[in-house]
Amino acid sequence: MALLSVTNLGISFGGLRAVDGFNLTIEEGELYGLIGPNGAGKTTVFNMLTGIYKPTDGKIHLAGKDITGGHTAEINKAGIARTFQNIRLFGDQSVKDNVKIGLHNTFEYGTFTGVFRLPKYFSTEKEMDKKALEILAVFGLDEEADVLASNLPYGKQRQLEIARALATNPKLLLLDEPAAGMNPNETADLMNTIALIRKEFGVTILLIEHDMKLVSGICEKLTVLNFGRVLAAGETSAVLNDPEVIKAYLGE
Amino acid sequence: MKNLNKSTQKLITTILTIFVLYIVMQVMEQTGNLSSLMSGLLVPVCAYSLVAVGLNLCVGYLGELSLGHAGFMCVGAFTSAFFSKTFQGTIPDVPRFILALVIGTLAAALFGFLIAIPVLRLSGDYLAIVTLAFGEIIKNVINVLYIGMDGNGIHFSMKDMMSLGLEPGGTMLINGPQGITGTPRQSTFTIAVLLLILSLIITHNFVNSRTGRAVKAIRDNQIAAETVGLPITKYKLVAFTISAAIAGVGGVLYAHNINSLTATTNNFGYNMSIMILVYVVLGGIGNFSGSVVAAVVLTLLPELLRGLSNYRMLIYSIVLIALMLFNWAPGILKFREEHGLTGAAIIGKFKKNKEVQ
Ligand SMILES: Nc1ncnc2c1ncn2[C@@H]1O[C@H](COP(=O)(O)OP(=O)(O)O)[C@@H](O)[C@H]1O
Ligand SMILES: [Mg+2]
């Protein structure tokens, strides 16, 4: 059974048909790319997958479970985590706390325990700190654990956003233009990080990307979106050589 | 203090400062060096501080503007005073006051919870508008409430005192605009200070707990908070309810410090709500100790300056402006940052490494 199976997904904003008849199947362990020109509807697909937008038509199944139109928080619990094209960190909190918020549903104690600092508060916080630092270490961010998230340099903010998403222990990780705004060095770092997290966390990844080098370098399969519709899908090399794709996207 | 983080150090400093001030006030009062006006203000100052701490939780951490916290204070004041007055003859003083405290706090929490259910689902200015209306409605409802007690039990009316039909010898518990008279005056300065310190500890622990982090995450970025699986509505409700409950504690203190409790614009209407908001803003949004400082300074100052008669309001305004500049002017903030004059920096002198809470 596929990890993610999307059939005939569509959404309209007033008169605008932003996404139409969108199909996508991702197997467990794959690194899958979603590409297409600006305004093609890629981010909108992510927003539907994570319940931020409710699709007008179609179905989304995660590991066989129908999650179409579910609540964002519930979809995260079911196993989808994401990052955003415009970074959305908890800027007024430390790097470590950003990850600890990602761990919220894994390590639990109640409000009362927290307010009156019962023994469980101390033991759970200690476990959370340990786990958060472990995750941060994968991204080389453990040195900056106590820095305010908004004070991190841009590239590290993107890394932290991925770390926070991974903290929720997802089956499927959605990355929306993770290399956007990065310099070539940062992009190279990011490619290494993505390879590393696949190994360390065994997570399936769907990423939106503009950077062709990144896409062709790491994605095994691609789906190309154009004007809200799928233009081509399949093995990376085949898709990138598809004349339609070259005309619509690469050749522009 | 070495291995405590900054916010814990700050909490300890604040508590010690309050404790020292408490001793100074006690000594001055015992030795007759405190004017009766000043000593009459000790408990109200603590009550206002409590409401300000509660409101700061809402404004600073939930990120929602409430203009009705005087309403929660009012609920705490009237429910607890009503209880104390009703059971004045039947329950001994100490357990009755403890019960009154619990009842006032829970009633304010309940009202906070009920108001938050519909309002916190919305965003933007709705909360401010609805809480403003709530404060006014509570105050007006209490002004038409007539409750009396006689041998036949409790009588209730929203018309006037006559329609209660009390037997001779019955007592009025709530008498419309005249409110509640003869509440036992049990709010001592000591109790008030203890409750204030307790509220500072509770709010500090709350914002540094798992729930508190979630509340701050929702404030910082609601969509991101949802995508990491946080139940938004639940935590907003929790934070708002605690905020209202703390304001309710302020109300209980306030009510048990005066002979006659009435609901007027000045003590429980929007005037009061705005005044509390001024404490929160001037003391620093998200800074609980700052709220207490602002409440203390701005309540005591007019009394301290009484001797200066004509210049009183002038000096008061200058202090307001100075406080505002000190806390908010970008230039001054930068200067304080560079010269280590922020509260955090001063406390941070104990520590070498840079750390952000
Ligand atoms: N909430 C919305 N309301 C109206 N139009 C929207 C909304 N979200 C996205 N769109 C439109 O949908 C189209 C696809 O946008 P998007 O998914 O962001 O493209 P991209 O492929 O660049 O990520 C664009 O025309 C955009 O303006
Ligand atoms: Mg996009």
XYZ file of C-alpha atoms and ligand atoms in Angstrom:
637
model
C 0.000 0.000 0.000
C 1.271 3.464 -0.899
C 2.133 5.809 1.975
C 0.377 8.726 0.330
C -2.258 8.390 -2.304
C -3.999 11.454 -3.693
C -6.770 11.046 -6.233
C -8.447 13.682 -8.361
C -7.686 16.475 -5.872
C -9.066 19.893 -6.762
C -9.703 23.281 -5.191
C -11.306 26.509 -6.377
C -10.860 29.978 -4.940
C -13.918 31.807 -6.206
C -13.594 31.531 -9.975
C -9.960 30.435 -9.882
C -9.333 26.715 -10.290
C -5.970 26.598 -8.495
C -5.547 22.818 -8.574
C -7.501 20.380 -10.735
C -7.528 16.592 -11.119
C -4.305 16.184 -9.174
C -3.076 12.605 -8.630
C -0.021 11.515 -6.680
C 1.216 8.232 -5.255
C 4.227 8.098 -2.962
C 5.669 4.836 -1.666
C 7.263 4.552 1.735
C 10.892 5.667 1.797
C 10.774 7.641 -1.452
C 12.175 11.104 -1.980
C 9.677 12.693 -4.324
C 9.820 16.078 -6.050
C 6.917 18.374 -6.942
C 8.003 20.996 -9.439
C 6.388 23.562 -11.669
C 6.426 27.280 -12.515
C 5.453 29.947 -10.009
C 1.741 29.987 -9.302
C 1.280 26.431 -10.606
C -0.442 25.377 -7.379
C 2.353 23.506 -5.591
C 1.980 25.241 -2.224
C -1.782 24.903 -2.561
C -1.331 21.114 -2.829
C 0.696 21.180 0.420
C -1.980 23.264 2.085
C -4.617 20.694 1.107
C -2.457 17.777 2.236
C -2.034 19.399 5.659
C -5.667 20.472 6.082
C -4.951 24.199 5.928
C -7.182 24.375 2.844
C -10.184 22.086 2.458
C -10.168 20.557 -1.032
C -13.261 21.086 -3.172
C -12.928 17.594 -4.685
C -10.813 14.478 -4.421
C -9.425 12.232 -1.739
C -6.230 12.068 0.277
C -5.200 8.800 1.928
C -2.256 8.467 4.274
C -1.218 4.833 4.823
C -4.714 3.811 3.800
C -6.472 6.242 6.132
C -8.735 8.922 4.649
C -7.507 12.298 5.896
C -9.304 14.477 3.336
C -10.338 17.812 4.852
C -9.191 16.812 8.352
C -7.954 19.240 10.992
C -4.346 20.316 10.560
C -3.341 19.185 14.046
C -5.007 15.791 13.527
C -3.279 15.342 10.172
C 0.028 16.008 11.894
C -0.801 13.354 14.467
C -1.670 10.981 11.612
C 1.852 11.472 10.293
C 2.337 14.502 8.011
C 4.678 17.337 8.973
C 5.783 20.234 6.829
C 7.852 23.363 6.384
C 6.737 26.592 4.731
C 7.876 28.521 1.709
C 7.917 31.632 3.911
C 9.583 30.319 7.056
C 7.192 30.114 10.005
C 9.198 29.625 13.164
C 8.198 30.482 16.721
C 10.472 33.476 16.526
C 10.228 34.632 20.136
C 11.287 31.270 21.520
C 14.653 29.597 21.660
C 15.864 27.145 19.020
C 15.514 24.319 21.549
C 11.988 25.343 22.512
C 10.972 25.352 18.837
C 11.929 21.688 18.656
C 10.368 20.950 22.055
C 7.088 22.322 20.709
C 7.457 19.779 17.910
C 7.801 17.124 20.631
C 4.606 18.294 22.323
C 2.537 15.225 21.479
C 5.345 12.724 22.104
C 6.243 13.753 25.666
C 3.223 14.599 27.759
C 2.411 16.091 31.132
C -0.578 18.189 32.072
C -0.956 21.905 32.753
C -1.386 21.271 36.477
C 1.843 19.250 36.628
C 3.620 22.096 34.864
C 2.215 24.888 37.015
C 2.962 23.143 40.306
C 6.169 21.506 39.072
C 5.326 17.983 40.164
C 8.084 15.352 39.747
C 6.785 14.380 36.302
C 7.476 17.931 35.101
C 11.185 17.596 35.808
C 11.585 14.089 34.411
C 9.633 14.820 31.221
C 11.360 18.157 30.590
C 14.703 16.396 30.956
C 13.724 13.764 28.394
C 12.431 16.486 26.060
C 15.675 18.467 26.355
C 17.685 15.366 25.585
C 15.590 14.450 22.555
C 15.517 18.053 21.273
C 19.307 18.329 21.482
C 19.645 14.994 19.702
C 17.527 16.248 16.808
C 19.330 19.601 16.743
C 22.677 17.806 16.629
C 21.676 16.155 13.343
C 21.342 19.661 11.895
C 24.440 20.998 13.605
C 22.220 23.382 15.538
C 22.905 22.084 19.052
C 25.417 24.879 19.673
C 22.668 27.422 19.056
C 20.057 25.676 21.217
C 19.534 28.709 23.453
C 19.541 31.339 20.715
C 16.252 33.035 19.879
C 14.911 31.407 16.684
C 14.453 34.760 14.953
C 18.136 35.585 15.560
C 19.371 32.605 13.529
C 20.792 33.283 10.077
C 18.397 32.517 7.242
C 19.862 29.161 6.205
C 19.760 27.876 9.774
C 16.179 29.022 10.188
C 15.251 26.757 7.278
C 17.135 23.885 8.927
C 15.422 24.531 12.248
C 12.027 24.438 10.578
C 12.865 20.970 9.239
C 14.125 19.903 12.678
C 10.887 21.063 14.291
C 8.806 19.173 11.710
C 10.846 15.994 12.289
C 10.331 16.332 16.042
C 6.665 15.486 15.487
C 7.864 12.073 14.283
C 6.138 12.153 10.878
C 5.803 9.367 8.327
C 5.767 11.924 5.524
C 7.713 15.178 5.522
C 6.665 17.979 3.148
C 9.332 20.562 2.325
C 8.172 23.703 0.528
C 11.113 25.187 -1.411
C 13.674 24.338 1.270
C 16.522 25.889 -0.731
C 14.721 29.156 -1.491
C 16.901 32.143 -0.697
C 19.939 30.013 0.141
C 23.392 30.577 -1.257
C 25.128 27.660 -3.076
C 26.987 26.640 0.095
C 23.829 26.540 2.141
C 22.093 24.594 -0.636
C 24.872 22.011 -0.668
C 24.545 21.712 3.127
C 20.833 21.257 2.745
C 21.227 18.428 0.231
C 23.489 16.635 2.695
C 21.007 17.237 5.483
C 18.146 15.814 3.448
C 20.153 12.702 2.634
C 21.068 12.417 6.313
C 17.549 12.748 7.695
C 16.285 10.063 5.324
C 18.835 7.755 6.829
C 18.482 8.856 10.469
C 14.716 9.261 10.650
C 13.624 6.857 7.899
C 11.111 9.428 6.749
C 9.460 9.693 3.333
C 9.921 13.131 1.760
C 7.919 15.160 -0.724
C 9.606 18.387 -1.665
C 8.718 21.379 -3.760
C 11.715 22.879 -5.427
C 12.787 25.443 -7.951
C 16.467 24.587 -7.843
C 16.846 22.085 -10.716
C 20.238 20.943 -9.492
C 18.770 19.979 -6.139
C 15.801 18.233 -7.729
C 17.742 16.197 -10.274
C 20.440 15.450 -7.732
C 18.305 13.906 -5.023
C 14.724 13.174 -6.113
C 13.926 9.707 -7.410
C 10.573 10.668 -8.864
C 8.943 13.892 -9.959
C 5.520 15.298 -10.635
C 5.340 18.451 -12.720
C 2.469 20.828 -12.088
C 1.433 23.520 -14.554
C -1.600 25.791 -14.193
C -2.934 23.514 -11.460
C -2.759 20.348 -13.579
C -0.275 17.481 -13.704
C 1.882 17.851 -16.807
C 4.104 14.820 -16.278
C 4.991 12.318 -13.580
C 7.464 9.485 -13.146
C 11.188 8.761 -12.817
C 13.235 11.952 -12.547
C 15.325 11.464 -15.683
C 12.314 10.577 -17.822
C 10.325 13.579 -16.592
C 13.143 16.041 -17.069
C 13.552 14.871 -20.694
C 9.829 15.063 -21.465
C 9.417 17.611 -24.308
C 6.195 18.979 -22.752
C 8.031 19.647 -19.489
C 10.951 21.280 -21.235
C 8.564 23.519 -23.128
C 6.416 24.531 -20.182
C 8.926 24.850 -17.429
C 12.556 24.234 -18.111
C 12.727 26.025 -21.414
C 11.106 29.222 -20.269
C 21.813 30.996 41.217
C 24.367 29.548 38.777
C 22.351 26.908 37.046
C 19.008 28.682 37.067
C 17.826 30.267 33.872
C 17.228 33.979 33.503
C 13.503 34.001 33.994
C 13.794 31.977 37.194
C 16.453 34.343 38.500
C 14.186 37.249 37.682
C 11.294 35.615 39.521
C 13.427 35.086 42.614
C 14.653 38.682 42.517
C 11.094 39.956 42.225
C 9.876 37.825 45.112
C 12.759 38.964 47.315
C 12.056 42.598 46.433
C 8.374 42.217 47.249
C 9.350 40.547 50.517
C 11.704 43.382 51.489
C 9.082 46.003 50.632
C 6.567 44.015 52.663
C 8.850 44.085 55.729
C 9.523 47.817 55.271
C 5.803 48.561 55.039
C 5.053 46.423 58.072
C 7.725 48.170 60.142
C 6.558 51.595 59.022
C 2.984 50.708 59.878
C 3.896 49.320 63.315
C 5.966 52.383 64.166
C 3.242 54.730 62.971
C 5.217 56.107 60.044
C 2.648 55.206 57.413
C -0.194 57.626 56.663
C -3.631 56.067 56.946
C -4.169 56.725 53.255
C -1.064 54.803 52.353
C -1.833 51.897 54.613
C -5.327 51.813 53.133
C -3.783 51.357 49.718
C -1.593 48.359 50.547
C -4.217 45.703 49.841
C -5.742 47.417 46.761
C -2.249 47.763 45.263
C -1.779 44.009 45.583
C -5.252 43.426 44.117
C -4.521 45.632 41.080
C -1.141 43.952 40.673
C -2.843 40.558 40.618
C -5.317 41.647 37.946
C -2.436 43.130 35.939
C -0.478 39.866 36.190
C -3.573 37.988 34.995
C -4.116 40.396 32.115
C -0.445 40.196 31.150
C -0.803 36.444 30.708
C -3.599 37.145 28.227
C -1.956 40.052 26.395
C 1.673 38.988 26.561
C 1.494 35.230 26.109
C -1.841 34.468 24.492
C -1.409 37.585 22.383
C -5.034 38.623 22.761
C -6.188 42.028 23.939
C -8.794 41.904 26.706
C -10.559 45.095 27.741
C -12.729 43.375 30.312
C -10.448 42.085 33.024
C -12.131 44.396 35.516
C -15.189 42.246 34.747
C -13.434 39.103 35.967
C -12.213 40.999 39.003
C -15.825 42.064 39.557
C -17.086 38.474 39.333
C -14.444 37.356 41.837
C -15.273 40.237 44.161
C -19.052 39.839 44.216
C -19.255 36.033 44.330
C -16.757 35.850 47.191
C -18.269 38.767 49.113
C -21.736 37.271 48.648
C -20.500 33.971 50.034
C -18.709 35.574 52.995
C -21.717 37.713 53.863
C -24.194 34.832 53.564
C -22.200 32.496 55.788
C -20.884 35.142 58.148
C -22.692 33.633 61.119
C -22.399 29.970 60.169
C -18.782 29.250 59.106
C -15.728 30.252 61.193
C -13.598 33.077 59.813
C -10.582 31.276 58.437
C -12.211 28.398 56.529
C -14.849 30.836 55.278
C -12.248 33.163 53.803
C -10.413 30.267 52.185
C -13.690 29.062 50.695
C -14.517 32.603 49.549
C -11.153 32.779 47.837
C -11.731 29.481 46.077
C -15.264 30.433 45.057
C -14.291 33.879 43.748
C -11.407 32.419 41.760
C -13.458 29.584 40.303
C -16.355 31.900 39.403
C -14.011 34.260 37.540
C -12.391 31.266 35.829
C -15.804 29.944 34.804
C -16.818 33.301 33.316
C -13.467 33.524 31.512
C -13.954 30.032 30.132
C -17.530 30.659 28.978
C -16.637 33.928 27.258
C -13.543 32.457 25.653
C -15.391 29.518 24.039
C -17.107 31.605 21.376
C -14.642 34.469 21.190
C -11.284 32.722 20.961
C -12.413 30.914 17.830
C -12.364 34.303 16.170
C -9.260 36.375 15.726
C -8.336 40.024 15.665
C -10.200 42.636 17.667
C -13.252 40.543 18.481
C -11.920 39.482 21.847
C -11.238 43.086 22.866
C -14.742 44.183 21.872
C -16.565 41.275 23.496
C -14.560 41.474 26.731
C -15.232 45.213 26.889
C -18.938 44.520 26.561
C -18.711 41.694 29.099
C -17.170 43.986 31.732
C -19.927 46.529 31.276
C -22.722 43.946 31.291
C -21.465 42.317 34.505
C -21.278 45.690 36.221
C -24.785 46.670 35.072
C -26.337 43.330 35.999
C -24.944 43.572 39.519
C -26.469 47.030 39.851
C -29.992 45.633 39.428
C -29.457 42.555 41.571
C -31.397 42.387 44.838
C -30.818 39.373 47.043
C -31.940 39.032 50.626
C -32.063 36.328 53.278
C -34.502 35.673 56.079
C -35.937 32.740 57.990
C -37.492 31.379 54.788
C -34.196 31.284 52.904
C -32.801 33.336 50.043
C -34.980 35.825 48.104
C -34.069 37.177 44.713
C -35.291 40.045 42.540
C -34.101 42.211 39.697
C -36.657 44.959 40.364
C -36.153 46.493 43.786
C -35.710 45.770 47.469
C -39.440 45.836 48.292
C -40.308 43.032 45.920
C -38.099 40.665 47.888
C -40.739 40.660 50.648
C -38.202 40.081 53.396
C -39.485 39.271 56.879
C -38.548 41.831 59.525
C -35.083 40.908 60.729
C -34.012 39.539 57.343
C -30.728 40.782 55.900
C -29.981 42.245 52.478
C -27.085 40.416 50.844
C -26.894 42.372 47.604
C -28.798 45.627 47.472
C -28.779 46.801 43.845
C -26.577 49.846 43.274
C -25.619 49.863 46.946
C -23.979 46.506 46.410
C -22.810 44.410 49.340
C -22.267 46.106 52.671
C -20.596 44.676 55.733
C -18.372 42.081 54.097
C -15.918 40.872 56.737
C -12.625 42.716 56.152
C -10.297 39.763 56.015
C -7.870 40.764 53.273
C -4.785 41.590 55.258
C -1.636 42.938 53.668
C 0.107 39.656 54.504
C -2.486 37.541 52.695
C -2.434 39.951 49.750
C 1.351 39.745 49.406
C 1.301 35.963 49.692
C -1.325 35.668 46.961
C 0.597 38.066 44.741
C 3.772 36.025 45.116
C 1.828 32.822 44.482
C 0.385 34.283 41.281
C 3.856 35.292 40.106
C 5.129 31.756 40.696
C 2.132 30.189 38.962
C 2.355 32.424 35.891
C 6.124 31.935 35.684
C 5.785 28.164 35.890
C 2.916 28.205 33.436
C 4.686 30.110 30.675
C 7.742 27.887 31.089
C 5.808 24.619 30.942
C 4.764 22.382 28.078
C 1.374 24.105 27.906
C 2.978 27.549 28.150
C 5.293 26.828 25.234
C 2.284 25.734 23.199
C 0.449 28.958 24.091
C 3.453 31.035 23.021
C 3.746 28.999 19.818
C 0.119 29.749 18.989
C 0.795 33.438 19.625
C 3.947 33.421 17.470
C 2.479 31.557 14.525
C -0.882 29.875 14.714
C -0.641 28.012 11.399
C 2.771 26.582 12.239
C 1.454 25.624 15.685
C -1.362 23.660 14.063
C 0.990 21.877 11.686
C 3.037 20.537 14.604
C -0.156 19.113 16.093
C -1.105 21.612 18.810
C -4.804 21.807 19.732
C -5.185 25.570 19.317
C -8.583 26.158 20.857
C -7.846 24.053 23.931
C -4.713 25.937 24.868
C -6.204 29.325 24.169
C -9.038 28.390 26.535
C -6.622 27.194 29.212
C -4.552 30.387 29.083
C -7.553 32.706 29.062
C -9.237 30.848 31.919
C -6.118 31.058 34.105
C -5.817 34.734 33.225
C -9.418 35.378 34.306
C -8.960 33.310 37.470
C -5.985 35.418 38.591
C -8.016 38.582 37.998
C -10.712 36.931 40.148
C -8.227 36.514 43.027
C -7.579 40.259 42.782
C -11.319 40.786 43.059
C -11.591 38.628 46.192
C -8.836 40.624 47.882
C -10.421 43.885 46.847
C -13.881 42.897 48.108
C -12.671 41.739 51.514
C -10.819 44.981 52.106
C -13.754 47.388 52.012
C -16.995 47.828 53.934
C -19.237 48.460 51.037
C -18.697 46.832 47.680
C -20.380 48.549 44.740
C -19.992 48.079 41.011
C -19.217 51.466 39.470
C -17.390 52.498 36.345
C -14.343 53.440 38.370
C -13.832 50.256 40.285
C -15.113 47.591 37.887
C -15.958 49.279 34.600
C -13.852 50.034 31.577
C -11.966 52.727 33.514
C -10.515 50.007 35.666
C -9.905 47.692 32.705
C -8.001 50.426 30.901
C -6.044 51.313 34.030
C -4.971 47.671 34.399
C -4.041 47.592 30.726
C -1.912 50.698 31.314
C -0.042 48.809 34.068
C 0.540 45.906 31.700
C 1.736 48.043 28.807
C 3.918 50.321 30.918
C 5.364 47.454 32.918
C 6.200 45.601 29.742
C 4.036 43.176 27.785
C 4.949 39.642 28.827
C 6.826 40.940 31.885
C 4.905 39.912 35.006
C 7.242 41.641 37.461
C 6.967 44.803 35.393
C 3.177 44.734 35.753
C 3.562 44.672 39.529
C 6.081 47.526 39.477
C 3.818 49.638 37.271
C 0.753 48.911 39.399
C 2.582 49.780 42.620
C 4.221 52.937 41.300
C 1.154 54.287 39.553
C -1.192 53.565 42.483
C 1.032 54.885 45.242
C 2.467 57.853 43.373
C -0.643 60.058 43.459
C -0.858 59.481 47.220
C 2.831 60.144 47.834
C 2.544 63.353 45.846
C -0.565 64.558 47.642
C 1.451 67.188 49.503
C 2.453 68.787 46.254
C -1.204 69.513 45.453
C -1.070 71.457 42.188
C 1.979 69.738 40.786
C 0.653 66.292 41.539
C -0.887 65.503 38.182
C 2.048 67.077 36.387
C 4.557 64.827 38.120
C 2.266 61.846 37.666
C 2.172 62.458 33.920
C 5.926 62.889 33.760
C 6.414 59.549 35.532
C 3.983 57.911 33.102
C 5.921 59.245 30.139
C 9.262 58.318 31.687
C 8.083 54.766 32.370
C 6.813 54.462 28.841
C 10.050 55.721 27.338
C 12.117 53.495 29.601
C 10.230 50.400 28.513
C 9.441 51.102 24.887
C 11.498 53.823 23.225
C 13.761 52.056 20.694
C 16.695 54.401 21.359
C 16.526 53.857 25.089
C 16.034 50.115 24.672
C 19.196 50.048 22.583
C 21.068 52.113 25.151
C 19.934 49.778 27.931
C 20.920 46.778 25.851
C 24.389 48.157 25.165
C 25.012 49.244 28.720
C 23.555 46.156 30.332
C 20.641 48.017 31.874
C 17.846 45.628 30.962
C 16.427 43.747 33.912
C 17.579 40.521 32.323
C 21.069 41.863 31.696
C 21.447 43.083 35.257
C 20.432 39.711 36.616
C 22.495 38.023 33.892
C 25.655 39.498 35.415
C 25.670 36.383 37.547
C 26.170 34.359 34.422
C 28.788 34.338 31.727
C 27.213 32.606 28.754
C 24.585 34.267 26.604
C 21.279 32.541 26.872
C 17.786 33.393 25.786
C 14.720 32.253 27.572
N -6.089 31.426 -0.301
C -6.084 31.690 -1.604
N -7.044 32.481 -2.134
C -7.043 32.765 -3.460
N -6.140 32.321 -4.322
C -5.158 31.530 -3.848
C -5.077 31.179 -2.484
N -4.000 30.380 -2.303
C -3.438 30.236 -3.520
N -4.124 30.926 -4.448
C -3.815 30.991 -5.890
O -3.565 29.692 -6.350
C -2.558 29.710 -7.333
C -1.457 28.746 -6.964
O -0.705 29.292 -5.885
P 0.466 28.507 -5.167
O -0.028 27.168 -4.811
O 0.970 29.349 -4.068
O 1.565 28.419 -6.305
P 3.042 27.831 -6.246
O 3.037 26.698 -7.237
O 3.938 28.924 -6.690
O 3.309 27.390 -4.852
C -2.076 31.135 -7.478
O -2.728 31.740 -8.569
C -2.539 31.769 -6.172
O -2.781 33.123 -6.354
Mg 4.692 28.094 -3.508
